[in-house]
Amino acid sequence: MDLDNFRRQWQQGQPSETLDAAALSQLLTRRSTSPVAKMLRNAWLESGFNVLCFLIFGSVLTAPAATQSTLGLARSISAAMLVLCVVAGYYYYHKVQVLRQLRQANGPLRDHVARQLRTLRQLMHLYNLGTLWSIPAVFLIVLGFLGVQLSQKLAGQKLLLSLVITTGIVLVVGGATFLLMRQTMRWYLQRLYGQYLDRLEAALHELGE
């Protein structure tokens, strides 16, 4: 039974509480077409991509570079990204567990589903914040590295002017990247998870009426 059929049965006034619970349970547990199944597939795809990123950034730490300065910057950014990959790995693991628990009700089904959906919303919010604020962190690493490089080559007013110009460029590019990523993350999370959470929350809302 898909979501539309479930809604029709409820709106037509079929009062059986057993039927309601069974319909909601079937909506959650259908293996290939349920919102939960689709979110699980997306979570596993994200997890696989995260592992790939971890391997790529890990290889950068041991790969030779054309110059020592390039090697230092690449390793600094790669080290930061590796930390983010580890944190993201824990996030994906936790999200998969929550999605799996949606199919295993402990207690009243409606309360269980509502609680798990709230947890998923909170995880998405934390993931969005973490992703967005990792951008300033990366640009600060770049700015610090460039500042060190300039201080080794310039001095006096030339150094000060170069630092001001470099800081301005990094701030503009970083700010534009942050704004672009904020819009992208909204679309991305809504497409992979938000639309399915909206459907499940709508079903719960109609059950509560």
XYZ file of C-alpha atoms in Angstrom:
209
model
C 0.000 0.000 0.000
C 1.567 3.326 -1.044
C 1.049 6.677 0.637
C -1.855 7.752 -1.583
C -3.816 4.564 -0.897
C -3.072 4.925 2.779
C -4.437 8.470 2.787
C -7.553 7.500 0.856
C -8.391 4.740 3.292
C -8.000 7.078 6.213
C -10.027 9.899 4.597
C -12.817 7.473 3.667
C -13.374 6.894 7.364
C -12.120 3.337 7.854
C -11.854 3.479 11.641
C -10.004 0.280 12.428
C -6.987 1.137 14.565
C -5.420 -2.158 13.540
C -5.787 -1.274 9.898
C -4.257 2.150 10.496
C -1.215 0.690 12.206
C -0.864 -1.988 9.538
C -1.122 0.583 6.745
C 1.505 2.816 8.310
C 3.734 -0.175 9.004
C 3.477 -1.331 5.382
C 4.232 2.189 4.189
C 7.450 2.095 6.215
C 8.593 -1.440 5.437
C 8.088 -1.897 1.691
C 11.524 -2.909 0.532
C 11.949 -0.997 -2.693
C 9.394 1.811 -2.953
C 8.787 3.080 0.573
C 10.137 6.489 1.636
C 12.322 4.734 4.206
C 13.820 2.398 1.585
C 14.648 5.334 -0.675
C 16.255 7.278 2.164
C 18.281 4.217 3.123
C 19.568 3.837 -0.427
C 20.572 7.489 -0.470
C 22.312 7.158 2.893
C 24.326 4.158 1.665
C 25.278 6.014 -1.521
C 26.454 8.967 0.546
C 28.406 6.626 2.795
C 30.150 5.073 -0.192
C 31.056 8.485 -1.562
C 32.388 9.471 1.858
C 34.653 6.411 1.895
C 35.898 7.316 -1.590
C 36.696 10.862 -0.435
C 38.521 9.474 2.596
C 40.713 7.323 0.358
C 41.427 10.216 -2.011
C 42.394 12.666 0.717
C 44.380 9.972 2.486
C 46.364 9.328 -0.676
C 47.158 13.034 -0.974
C 48.930 12.928 2.376
C 51.415 10.401 1.011
C 51.601 11.572 -2.605
C 54.589 13.622 -3.851
C 53.975 17.214 -4.875
C 55.627 19.489 -7.401
C 56.911 21.872 -4.737
C 57.208 21.860 -0.976
C 54.714 24.720 -0.687
C 52.139 22.909 -2.782
C 52.689 19.789 -0.724
C 52.145 21.702 2.522
C 48.871 23.258 1.419
C 47.542 20.016 -0.061
C 48.397 18.096 3.090
C 46.856 20.721 5.347
C 43.582 20.721 3.435
C 43.595 16.936 3.106
C 44.127 16.496 6.836
C 41.158 18.771 7.555
C 39.014 16.902 5.036
C 39.992 13.557 6.541
C 38.708 14.743 9.904
C 35.457 15.811 8.250
C 35.183 12.419 6.529
C 35.522 10.633 9.866
C 32.847 12.837 11.441
C 30.609 12.356 8.398
C 31.131 8.600 8.643
C 29.730 8.610 12.165
C 26.821 10.757 10.973
C 25.976 8.338 8.150
C 26.227 5.364 10.486
C 23.845 6.993 12.953
C 21.431 8.000 10.182
C 21.309 4.459 8.781
C 20.568 3.126 12.269
C 17.708 5.592 12.735
C 16.244 4.688 9.342
C 16.421 1.006 10.180
C 14.694 1.626 13.501
C 11.793 3.191 11.642
C 10.897 -0.343 10.592
C 11.125 -1.711 14.131
C 8.505 -0.094 16.304
C 9.039 -0.194 20.051
C 5.749 0.803 21.628
C 2.960 2.775 19.907
C 3.739 2.925 16.200
C 2.761 6.564 15.674
C 4.872 7.799 18.590
C 7.802 5.689 17.458
C 7.677 7.011 13.882
C 7.273 10.623 15.035
C 10.293 10.284 17.327
C 12.495 8.801 14.610
C 11.449 11.451 12.097
C 12.370 14.180 14.578
C 15.763 12.547 15.044
C 16.316 12.465 11.281
C 15.410 16.142 10.987
C 17.918 16.962 13.731
C 20.632 14.924 12.014
C 19.992 16.713 8.725
C 20.210 20.071 10.476
C 23.532 19.172 12.115
C 24.898 17.836 8.826
C 23.912 21.025 7.048
C 25.588 23.194 9.697
C 28.714 21.059 9.719
C 29.040 21.200 5.953
C 28.517 24.947 5.787
C 30.952 25.813 8.555
C 33.621 23.541 7.139
C 33.911 26.039 4.265
C 35.240 28.904 6.419
C 37.598 26.427 8.098
C 39.103 25.398 4.756
C 39.448 28.998 3.594
C 41.117 29.943 6.883
C 43.662 27.194 6.271
C 44.278 28.575 2.786
C 44.548 32.133 4.098
C 46.971 31.126 6.834
C 49.118 29.206 4.393
C 49.211 32.089 1.919
C 50.056 34.490 4.714
C 53.046 32.377 5.716
C 54.216 32.179 2.107
C 53.940 35.942 1.617
C 55.794 36.671 4.860
C 58.702 34.576 3.608
C 58.962 36.488 0.326
C 57.946 40.057 1.175
C 58.438 42.588 3.951
C 57.258 45.999 5.051
C 54.513 47.776 3.127
C 54.593 45.280 0.285
C 53.847 42.491 2.734
C 51.038 44.455 4.369
C 49.464 45.354 1.022
C 49.749 41.778 -0.212
C 48.149 40.452 2.980
C 45.252 42.902 2.684
C 44.616 42.025 -0.964
C 44.944 38.293 -0.330
C 42.617 38.446 2.667
C 40.051 40.393 0.660
C 40.122 37.896 -2.197
C 39.842 34.920 0.154
C 36.941 36.528 2.033
C 35.034 37.321 -1.181
C 35.579 33.882 -2.699
C 34.865 32.168 0.615
C 31.680 34.179 1.185
C 30.410 33.442 -2.319
C 31.205 29.752 -1.855
C 29.371 29.727 1.483
C 26.231 31.304 0.004
C 26.262 28.985 -2.999
C 26.764 25.932 -0.801
C 23.923 26.992 1.498
C 21.477 26.990 -1.397
C 22.923 23.769 -2.785
C 22.641 21.988 0.562
C 18.986 22.969 0.920
C 18.192 21.479 -2.488
C 20.410 18.440 -1.906
C 18.995 17.462 1.489
C 15.428 18.090 0.383
C 15.858 15.879 -2.680
C 17.570 13.001 -0.870
C 15.646 13.046 2.410
C 13.385 16.025 2.956
C 10.705 15.102 0.438
C 10.339 11.634 1.975
C 10.242 12.988 5.517
C 7.542 15.431 4.377
C 5.441 12.528 3.078
C 5.775 10.523 6.282
C 5.061 13.543 8.455
C 1.968 14.304 6.377
C 0.737 10.754 6.921
C 1.289 11.070 10.678
C -0.510 14.406 10.717
C -3.558 12.911 9.017
C -3.558 10.037 11.494
C -3.625 12.548 14.314
C -6.646 14.427 12.979
